[in-house]
Amino acid sequence: MELAACFQLAARFGLEEGICNHFSALVPGHEDLFFVNPYGYAFREITASRLLVCDFDGNVLDGEGQPEATAFFIHARLHRLQPRVRVAFHTHMPNATALSMLEGPPLLWLGQTALKFYGRVAVDEHYNGLALDNSEGDRISATLGDADVVLLKNHGVIVTGPTVAEAWDDLYYLERAAEVQLKAMSTGRPLRGIPHEVAQRAYEQMRVGDPASARAHLDSMLRLLEKDGVRF
């Protein structure tokens, strides 16, 4: 299963944090059920057989264990309130999370990789502790709006998508964009931004091929996992 493979990939690239992050995807053919990882397992331990099937009311319908409480309140509300969100990845990946700790806009339009996200990022400015009730998930969903990515100030990031491949592609490249931005900022030299017209044009050029590129990207990662004998 591709969702399970993404846990393995996130672990491989250092995009997870202990046992505290979570990925979800709607169950094909069921608009009110979603897969999510059980609490207590590192990402590299997640296989398709370990995934839980949950409904939006918090019931585990298949699988052993329970989702982390914050996983349920974030993902159930996102999928229920935003039907277009078929897949949602929440991580505390280090570079994007570091940007969430800065005053002002987290992601700046400085490099080509960042332009993949031009106009697609929302920012939740209201960190309020752990997401342990519906109000937190509802606020995150409302903040996401029509965007695909929400950067949670002082917390982490949620990447959403219509397919597992597109969510994986965005998760990977968002962290790369954040990494190079932090490297540029660390020099202490003035940052050179990209004019709106150029940024918009580059974004549009990228979006034309994004679904196919994302599919090819995930396929290449699946081949590498299989070559290394990784079970998913």
PDB file of C-alpha atoms in Angstrom:
ATOM      1  CA  MET A   1       0.000   0.000   0.000  1.00  0.00           C
ATOM      2  CA  GLU A   2       1.381   3.399  -0.994  1.00  0.00           C
ATOM      3  CA  LEU A   3       0.356   5.105   2.250  1.00  0.00           C
ATOM      4  CA  ALA A   4       2.361   2.588   4.261  1.00  0.00           C
ATOM      5  CA  ALA A   5       5.337   3.130   1.967  1.00  0.00           C
ATOM      6  CA  CYS A   6       5.219   6.859   2.719  1.00  0.00           C
ATOM      7  CA  PHE A   7       5.804   6.163   6.404  1.00  0.00           C
ATOM      8  CA  GLN A   8       8.934   4.246   5.446  1.00  0.00           C
ATOM      9  CA  LEU A   9      10.052   7.044   3.150  1.00  0.00           C
ATOM     10  CA  ALA A  10       9.429   9.753   5.738  1.00  0.00           C
ATOM     11  CA  ALA A  11      11.573   7.809   8.195  1.00  0.00           C
ATOM     12  CA  ARG A  12      14.296   7.365   5.586  1.00  0.00           C
ATOM     13  CA  PHE A  13      14.479  11.128   4.966  1.00  0.00           C
ATOM     14  CA  GLY A  14      14.184  12.157   8.613  1.00  0.00           C
ATOM     15  CA  LEU A  15      10.768  13.754   8.234  1.00  0.00           C
ATOM     16  CA  GLU A  16       9.188  12.151  11.300  1.00  0.00           C
ATOM     17  CA  GLU A  17       9.554  12.757  15.032  1.00  0.00           C
ATOM     18  CA  GLY A  18       9.576   9.678  17.222  1.00  0.00           C
ATOM     19  CA  ILE A  19       6.104   8.148  17.481  1.00  0.00           C
ATOM     20  CA  CYS A  20       4.305  11.482  17.462  1.00  0.00           C
ATOM     21  CA  ASN A  21       3.466  12.241  13.814  1.00  0.00           C
ATOM     22  CA  HIS A  22       0.675  10.846  11.683  1.00  0.00           C
ATOM     23  CA  PHE A  23      -0.461  10.304   8.098  1.00  0.00           C
ATOM     24  CA  SER A  24      -4.006   9.581   6.955  1.00  0.00           C
ATOM     25  CA  ALA A  25      -5.884   8.795   3.757  1.00  0.00           C
ATOM     26  CA  LEU A  26      -9.528   8.150   2.991  1.00  0.00           C
ATOM     27  CA  VAL A  27     -10.394   4.508   2.445  1.00  0.00           C
ATOM     28  CA  PRO A  28     -11.156   4.023  -1.277  1.00  0.00           C
ATOM     29  CA  GLY A  29     -14.901   3.819  -1.828  1.00  0.00           C
ATOM     30  CA  HIS A  30     -15.700   5.135   1.666  1.00  0.00           C
ATOM     31  CA  GLU A  31     -16.013   8.894   2.138  1.00  0.00           C
ATOM     32  CA  ASP A  32     -16.437   8.561   5.916  1.00  0.00           C
ATOM     33  CA  LEU A  33     -13.549   6.213   6.776  1.00  0.00           C
ATOM     34  CA  PHE A  34      -9.819   6.834   6.856  1.00  0.00           C
ATOM     35  CA  PHE A  35      -6.557   4.972   7.357  1.00  0.00           C
ATOM     36  CA  VAL A  36      -4.213   6.287  10.050  1.00  0.00           C
ATOM     37  CA  ASN A  37      -1.204   4.934  11.908  1.00  0.00           C
ATOM     38  CA  PRO A  38      -1.626   3.518  15.432  1.00  0.00           C
ATOM     39  CA  TYR A  39       0.008   5.276  18.353  1.00  0.00           C
ATOM     40  CA  GLY A  40       3.225   3.843  19.713  1.00  0.00           C
ATOM     41  CA  TYR A  41       5.027   2.875  16.505  1.00  0.00           C
ATOM     42  CA  ALA A  42       7.866   4.664  14.759  1.00  0.00           C
ATOM     43  CA  PHE A  43       7.253   5.376  11.092  1.00  0.00           C
ATOM     44  CA  ARG A  44       9.736   2.714   9.994  1.00  0.00           C
ATOM     45  CA  GLU A  45       7.598   0.132  11.830  1.00  0.00           C
ATOM     46  CA  ILE A  46       4.433   0.980   9.889  1.00  0.00           C
ATOM     47  CA  THR A  47       3.251  -1.493   7.273  1.00  0.00           C
ATOM     48  CA  ALA A  48      -0.103  -1.775   5.543  1.00  0.00           C
ATOM     49  CA  SER A  49      -1.204  -4.441   8.022  1.00  0.00           C
ATOM     50  CA  ARG A  50      -0.531  -2.089  10.956  1.00  0.00           C
ATOM     51  CA  LEU A  51      -2.746   0.734   9.681  1.00  0.00           C
ATOM     52  CA  LEU A  52      -6.036   1.428  11.429  1.00  0.00           C
ATOM     53  CA  VAL A  53      -9.371   2.123   9.762  1.00  0.00           C
ATOM     54  CA  CYS A  54     -11.311   4.768  11.702  1.00  0.00           C
ATOM     55  CA  ASP A  55     -14.595   6.569  11.252  1.00  0.00           C
ATOM     56  CA  PHE A  56     -15.063  10.266  11.892  1.00  0.00           C
ATOM     57  CA  ASP A  57     -16.514   9.606  15.354  1.00  0.00           C
ATOM     58  CA  GLY A  58     -13.354   8.026  16.718  1.00  0.00           C
ATOM     59  CA  ASN A  59     -14.235   4.370  16.355  1.00  0.00           C
ATOM     60  CA  VAL A  60     -11.519   1.949  15.214  1.00  0.00           C
ATOM     61  CA  LEU A  61     -13.232  -0.376  12.759  1.00  0.00           C
ATOM     62  CA  ASP A  62     -10.203  -2.398  11.723  1.00  0.00           C
ATOM     63  CA  GLY A  63      -6.696  -2.906  13.030  1.00  0.00           C
ATOM     64  CA  GLU A  64      -5.058  -3.222  16.435  1.00  0.00           C
ATOM     65  CA  GLY A  65      -4.479  -0.233  18.697  1.00  0.00           C
ATOM     66  CA  GLN A  66      -5.686   3.335  18.740  1.00  0.00           C
ATOM     67  CA  PRO A  67      -4.631   6.473  16.894  1.00  0.00           C
ATOM     68  CA  GLU A  68      -2.846   9.121  18.889  1.00  0.00           C
ATOM     69  CA  ALA A  69      -5.477  11.500  20.280  1.00  0.00           C
ATOM     70  CA  THR A  70      -4.138  14.472  18.348  1.00  0.00           C
ATOM     71  CA  ALA A  71      -4.097  12.368  15.181  1.00  0.00           C
ATOM     72  CA  PHE A  72      -7.808  11.717  15.484  1.00  0.00           C
ATOM     73  CA  PHE A  73      -8.805  15.311  16.197  1.00  0.00           C
ATOM     74  CA  ILE A  74      -6.689  16.683  13.356  1.00  0.00           C
ATOM     75  CA  HIS A  75      -7.313  14.112  10.642  1.00  0.00           C
ATOM     76  CA  ALA A  76     -10.958  13.244  11.292  1.00  0.00           C
ATOM     77  CA  ARG A  77     -11.926  16.915  11.239  1.00  0.00           C
ATOM     78  CA  LEU A  78      -9.839  17.659   8.152  1.00  0.00           C
ATOM     79  CA  HIS A  79     -11.365  14.794   6.170  1.00  0.00           C
ATOM     80  CA  ARG A  80     -14.897  15.526   7.392  1.00  0.00           C
ATOM     81  CA  LEU A  81     -14.826  19.291   6.837  1.00  0.00           C
ATOM     82  CA  GLN A  82     -12.673  19.293   3.702  1.00  0.00           C
ATOM     83  CA  PRO A  83     -13.897  16.449   1.459  1.00  0.00           C
ATOM     84  CA  ARG A  84     -11.300  17.379  -1.181  1.00  0.00           C
ATOM     85  CA  VAL A  85      -8.592  16.353   1.310  1.00  0.00           C
ATOM     86  CA  ARG A  86      -8.101  12.691   0.441  1.00  0.00           C
ATOM     87  CA  VAL A  87      -4.678  12.479   2.075  1.00  0.00           C
ATOM     88  CA  ALA A  88      -3.189  14.422   4.996  1.00  0.00           C
ATOM     89  CA  PHE A  89       0.370  14.179   6.288  1.00  0.00           C
ATOM     90  CA  HIS A  90       1.280  15.826   9.605  1.00  0.00           C
ATOM     91  CA  THR A  91       4.930  16.016  10.617  1.00  0.00           C
ATOM     92  CA  HIS A  92       7.341  17.990  12.738  1.00  0.00           C
ATOM     93  CA  MET A  93       9.985  17.710  10.022  1.00  0.00           C
ATOM     94  CA  PRO A  94      12.898  19.840  11.188  1.00  0.00           C
ATOM     95  CA  ASN A  95      13.396  22.488   8.531  1.00  0.00           C
ATOM     96  CA  ALA A  96       9.751  23.338   7.865  1.00  0.00           C
ATOM     97  CA  THR A  97       9.091  23.292  11.622  1.00  0.00           C
ATOM     98  CA  ALA A  98      12.014  25.655  12.173  1.00  0.00           C
ATOM     99  CA  LEU A  99      10.407  28.109   9.740  1.00  0.00           C
ATOM    100  CA  SER A 100       7.173  27.865  11.729  1.00  0.00           C
ATOM    101  CA  MET A 101       9.025  29.300  14.716  1.00  0.00           C
ATOM    102  CA  LEU A 102       9.940  32.546  12.967  1.00  0.00           C
ATOM    103  CA  GLU A 103       7.968  35.769  13.115  1.00  0.00           C
ATOM    104  CA  GLY A 104       6.339  36.674   9.826  1.00  0.00           C
ATOM    105  CA  PRO A 105       5.774  34.484   6.759  1.00  0.00           C
ATOM    106  CA  PRO A 106       7.487  31.106   7.237  1.00  0.00           C
ATOM    107  CA  LEU A 107       8.168  30.166   3.615  1.00  0.00           C
ATOM    108  CA  LEU A 108       9.707  32.870   1.423  1.00  0.00           C
ATOM    109  CA  TRP A 109       9.758  32.947  -2.365  1.00  0.00           C
ATOM    110  CA  LEU A 110      13.499  32.770  -2.811  1.00  0.00           C
ATOM    111  CA  GLY A 111      14.192  29.614  -4.797  1.00  0.00           C
ATOM    112  CA  GLN A 112      12.638  27.551  -7.545  1.00  0.00           C
ATOM    113  CA  THR A 113      11.642  24.677  -5.266  1.00  0.00           C
ATOM    114  CA  ALA A 114       9.708  27.062  -3.023  1.00  0.00           C
ATOM    115  CA  LEU A 115       7.720  28.295  -6.022  1.00  0.00           C
ATOM    116  CA  LYS A 116       6.050  24.890  -6.240  1.00  0.00           C
ATOM    117  CA  PHE A 117       4.056  26.132  -3.236  1.00  0.00           C
ATOM    118  CA  TYR A 118       3.382  29.685  -4.392  1.00  0.00           C
ATOM    119  CA  GLY A 119      -0.169  30.571  -3.379  1.00  0.00           C
ATOM    120  CA  ARG A 120      -0.735  27.097  -1.914  1.00  0.00           C
ATOM    121  CA  VAL A 121       0.344  27.698   1.700  1.00  0.00           C
ATOM    122  CA  ALA A 122      -1.796  28.845   4.627  1.00  0.00           C
ATOM    123  CA  VAL A 123      -0.418  29.749   8.058  1.00  0.00           C
ATOM    124  CA  ASP A 124      -2.087  28.911  11.361  1.00  0.00           C
ATOM    125  CA  GLU A 125      -0.899  31.677  13.688  1.00  0.00           C
ATOM    126  CA  HIS A 126      -2.725  30.385  16.769  1.00  0.00           C
ATOM    127  CA  TYR A 127      -0.750  27.683  18.511  1.00  0.00           C
ATOM    128  CA  ASN A 128      -2.907  26.590  21.422  1.00  0.00           C
ATOM    129  CA  GLY A 129      -1.228  23.481  22.819  1.00  0.00           C
ATOM    130  CA  LEU A 130      -2.062  19.910  21.859  1.00  0.00           C
ATOM    131  CA  ALA A 131      -4.975  19.260  19.491  1.00  0.00           C
ATOM    132  CA  LEU A 132      -7.137  17.363  21.966  1.00  0.00           C
ATOM    133  CA  ASP A 133     -10.621  18.450  20.919  1.00  0.00           C
ATOM    134  CA  ASN A 134     -12.641  19.143  17.798  1.00  0.00           C
ATOM    135  CA  SER A 135     -12.082  22.894  18.003  1.00  0.00           C
ATOM    136  CA  GLU A 136      -8.395  22.506  17.166  1.00  0.00           C
ATOM    137  CA  GLY A 137      -9.092  20.351  14.141  1.00  0.00           C
ATOM    138  CA  ASP A 138     -11.856  22.714  13.063  1.00  0.00           C
ATOM    139  CA  ARG A 139      -9.544  25.736  13.275  1.00  0.00           C
ATOM    140  CA  ILE A 140      -6.818  23.986  11.297  1.00  0.00           C
ATOM    141  CA  SER A 141      -9.358  22.956   8.653  1.00  0.00           C
ATOM    142  CA  ALA A 142     -10.711  26.495   8.386  1.00  0.00           C
ATOM    143  CA  THR A 143      -7.182  27.896   8.150  1.00  0.00           C
ATOM    144  CA  LEU A 144      -6.308  25.477   5.371  1.00  0.00           C
ATOM    145  CA  GLY A 145      -9.211  26.800   3.303  1.00  0.00           C
ATOM    146  CA  ASP A 146      -8.402  26.336  -0.372  1.00  0.00           C
ATOM    147  CA  ALA A 147      -4.675  25.857   0.269  1.00  0.00           C
ATOM    148  CA  ASP A 148      -2.862  22.516   0.153  1.00  0.00           C
ATOM    149  CA  VAL A 149      -0.364  23.114   2.945  1.00  0.00           C
ATOM    150  CA  VAL A 150      -0.830  24.669   6.359  1.00  0.00           C
ATOM    151  CA  LEU A 151       2.210  25.671   8.381  1.00  0.00           C
ATOM    152  CA  LEU A 152       1.322  25.507  12.070  1.00  0.00           C
ATOM    153  CA  LYS A 153       3.202  28.236  13.932  1.00  0.00           C
ATOM    154  CA  ASN A 154       5.353  26.858  16.763  1.00  0.00           C
ATOM    155  CA  HIS A 155       4.269  23.326  15.845  1.00  0.00           C
ATOM    156  CA  GLY A 156       4.869  21.762  12.435  1.00  0.00           C
ATOM    157  CA  VAL A 157       3.199  21.261   9.085  1.00  0.00           C
ATOM    158  CA  ILE A 158       0.216  19.548   7.470  1.00  0.00           C
ATOM    159  CA  VAL A 159       0.407  18.654   3.794  1.00  0.00           C
ATOM    160  CA  THR A 160      -2.791  17.593   2.049  1.00  0.00           C
ATOM    161  CA  GLY A 161      -3.461  16.212  -1.389  1.00  0.00           C
ATOM    162  CA  PRO A 162      -5.877  14.418  -3.688  1.00  0.00           C
ATOM    163  CA  THR A 163      -3.563  11.392  -3.929  1.00  0.00           C
ATOM    164  CA  VAL A 164      -0.876   9.773  -1.829  1.00  0.00           C
ATOM    165  CA  ALA A 165       1.688  10.483  -4.549  1.00  0.00           C
ATOM    166  CA  GLU A 166       0.931  14.213  -4.632  1.00  0.00           C
ATOM    167  CA  ALA A 167       0.972  14.507  -0.836  1.00  0.00           C
ATOM    168  CA  TRP A 168       4.327  12.699  -0.680  1.00  0.00           C
ATOM    169  CA  ASP A 169       5.788  14.896  -3.413  1.00  0.00           C
ATOM    170  CA  ASP A 170       4.730  18.066  -1.608  1.00  0.00           C
ATOM    171  CA  LEU A 171       5.975  16.826   1.768  1.00  0.00           C
ATOM    172  CA  TYR A 172       9.397  16.005   0.346  1.00  0.00           C
ATOM    173  CA  TYR A 173       9.858  19.216  -1.611  1.00  0.00           C
ATOM    174  CA  LEU A 174       8.468  21.444   1.135  1.00  0.00           C
ATOM    175  CA  GLU A 175      11.184  20.217   3.467  1.00  0.00           C
ATOM    176  CA  ARG A 176      13.809  20.764   0.771  1.00  0.00           C
ATOM    177  CA  ALA A 177      12.565  24.315   0.154  1.00  0.00           C
ATOM    178  CA  ALA A 178      12.669  25.011   3.892  1.00  0.00           C
ATOM    179  CA  GLU A 179      16.181  23.571   4.165  1.00  0.00           C
ATOM    180  CA  VAL A 180      17.687  25.755   1.464  1.00  0.00           C
ATOM    181  CA  GLN A 181      15.874  28.836   2.794  1.00  0.00           C
ATOM    182  CA  LEU A 182      17.408  28.289   6.231  1.00  0.00           C
ATOM    183  CA  LYS A 183      20.843  27.823   4.652  1.00  0.00           C
ATOM    184  CA  ALA A 184      20.440  31.109   2.785  1.00  0.00           C
ATOM    185  CA  MET A 185      19.259  32.891   5.926  1.00  0.00           C
ATOM    186  CA  SER A 186      22.191  31.517   7.921  1.00  0.00           C
ATOM    187  CA  THR A 187      24.690  33.409   5.736  1.00  0.00           C
ATOM    188  CA  GLY A 188      23.454  36.717   7.131  1.00  0.00           C
ATOM    189  CA  ARG A 189      23.538  38.219   3.653  1.00  0.00           C
ATOM    190  CA  PRO A 190      20.509  39.974   2.108  1.00  0.00           C
ATOM    191  CA  LEU A 191      17.950  37.570   0.641  1.00  0.00           C
ATOM    192  CA  ARG A 192      17.001  37.962  -2.994  1.00  0.00           C
ATOM    193  CA  GLY A 193      13.293  37.475  -3.572  1.00  0.00           C
ATOM    194  CA  ILE A 194      11.527  36.620  -6.818  1.00  0.00           C
ATOM    195  CA  PRO A 195       9.059  39.121  -8.344  1.00  0.00           C
ATOM    196  CA  HIS A 196       5.397  38.141  -8.188  1.00  0.00           C
ATOM    197  CA  GLU A 197       4.991  37.882 -11.968  1.00  0.00           C
ATOM    198  CA  VAL A 198       7.924  35.495 -12.292  1.00  0.00           C
ATOM    199  CA  ALA A 199       6.906  33.484  -9.211  1.00  0.00           C
ATOM    200  CA  GLN A 200       3.358  33.122 -10.509  1.00  0.00           C
ATOM    201  CA  ARG A 201       4.525  32.027 -13.955  1.00  0.00           C
ATOM    202  CA  ALA A 202       6.941  29.457 -12.527  1.00  0.00           C
ATOM    203  CA  TYR A 203       4.226  28.129 -10.216  1.00  0.00           C
ATOM    204  CA  GLU A 204       1.832  27.729 -13.141  1.00  0.00           C
ATOM    205  CA  GLN A 205       4.483  25.973 -15.203  1.00  0.00           C
ATOM    206  CA  MET A 206       5.153  23.517 -12.385  1.00  0.00           C
ATOM    207  CA  ARG A 207       1.504  22.800 -11.633  1.00  0.00           C
ATOM    208  CA  VAL A 208       0.858  21.620 -15.183  1.00  0.00           C
ATOM    209  CA  GLY A 209       3.113  18.624 -14.664  1.00  0.00           C
ATOM    210  CA  ASP A 210       2.870  18.170 -10.902  1.00  0.00           C
ATOM    211  CA  PRO A 211       0.494  15.163 -10.788  1.00  0.00           C
ATOM    212  CA  ALA A 212       2.556  13.186 -13.310  1.00  0.00           C
ATOM    213  CA  SER A 213       5.827  14.229 -11.695  1.00  0.00           C
ATOM    214  CA  ALA A 214       4.514  13.242  -8.268  1.00  0.00           C
ATOM    215  CA  ARG A 215       3.473   9.852  -9.595  1.00  0.00           C
ATOM    216  CA  ALA A 216       6.915   9.269 -11.106  1.00  0.00           C
ATOM    217  CA  HIS A 217       8.590  10.482  -7.891  1.00  0.00           C
ATOM    218  CA  LEU A 218       6.683   8.054  -5.677  1.00  0.00           C
ATOM    219  CA  ASP A 219       7.191   5.207  -8.161  1.00  0.00           C
ATOM    220  CA  SER A 220      10.934   5.783  -8.031  1.00  0.00           C
ATOM    221  CA  MET A 221      10.852   5.744  -4.221  1.00  0.00           C
ATOM    222  CA  LEU A 222       8.842   2.498  -4.213  1.00  0.00           C
ATOM    223  CA  ARG A 223      11.449   0.886  -6.433  1.00  0.00           C
ATOM    224  CA  LEU A 224      14.203   1.937  -4.031  1.00  0.00           C
ATOM    225  CA  LEU A 225      12.327   0.535  -1.037  1.00  0.00           C
ATOM    226  CA  GLU A 226      11.732  -2.747  -2.828  1.00  0.00           C
ATOM    227  CA  LYS A 227      15.381  -2.934  -3.894  1.00  0.00           C
ATOM    228  CA  ASP A 228      16.406  -2.498  -0.254  1.00  0.00           C
ATOM    229  CA  GLY A 229      13.966  -5.189   0.866  1.00  0.00           C
ATOM    230  CA  VAL A 230      11.794  -2.832   2.911  1.00  0.00           C
ATOM    231  CA  ARG A 231       8.395  -4.324   3.780  1.00  0.00           C
ATOM    232  CA  PHE A 232       5.393  -2.055   3.506  1.00  0.00           C
TER     233      PHE A 232
END
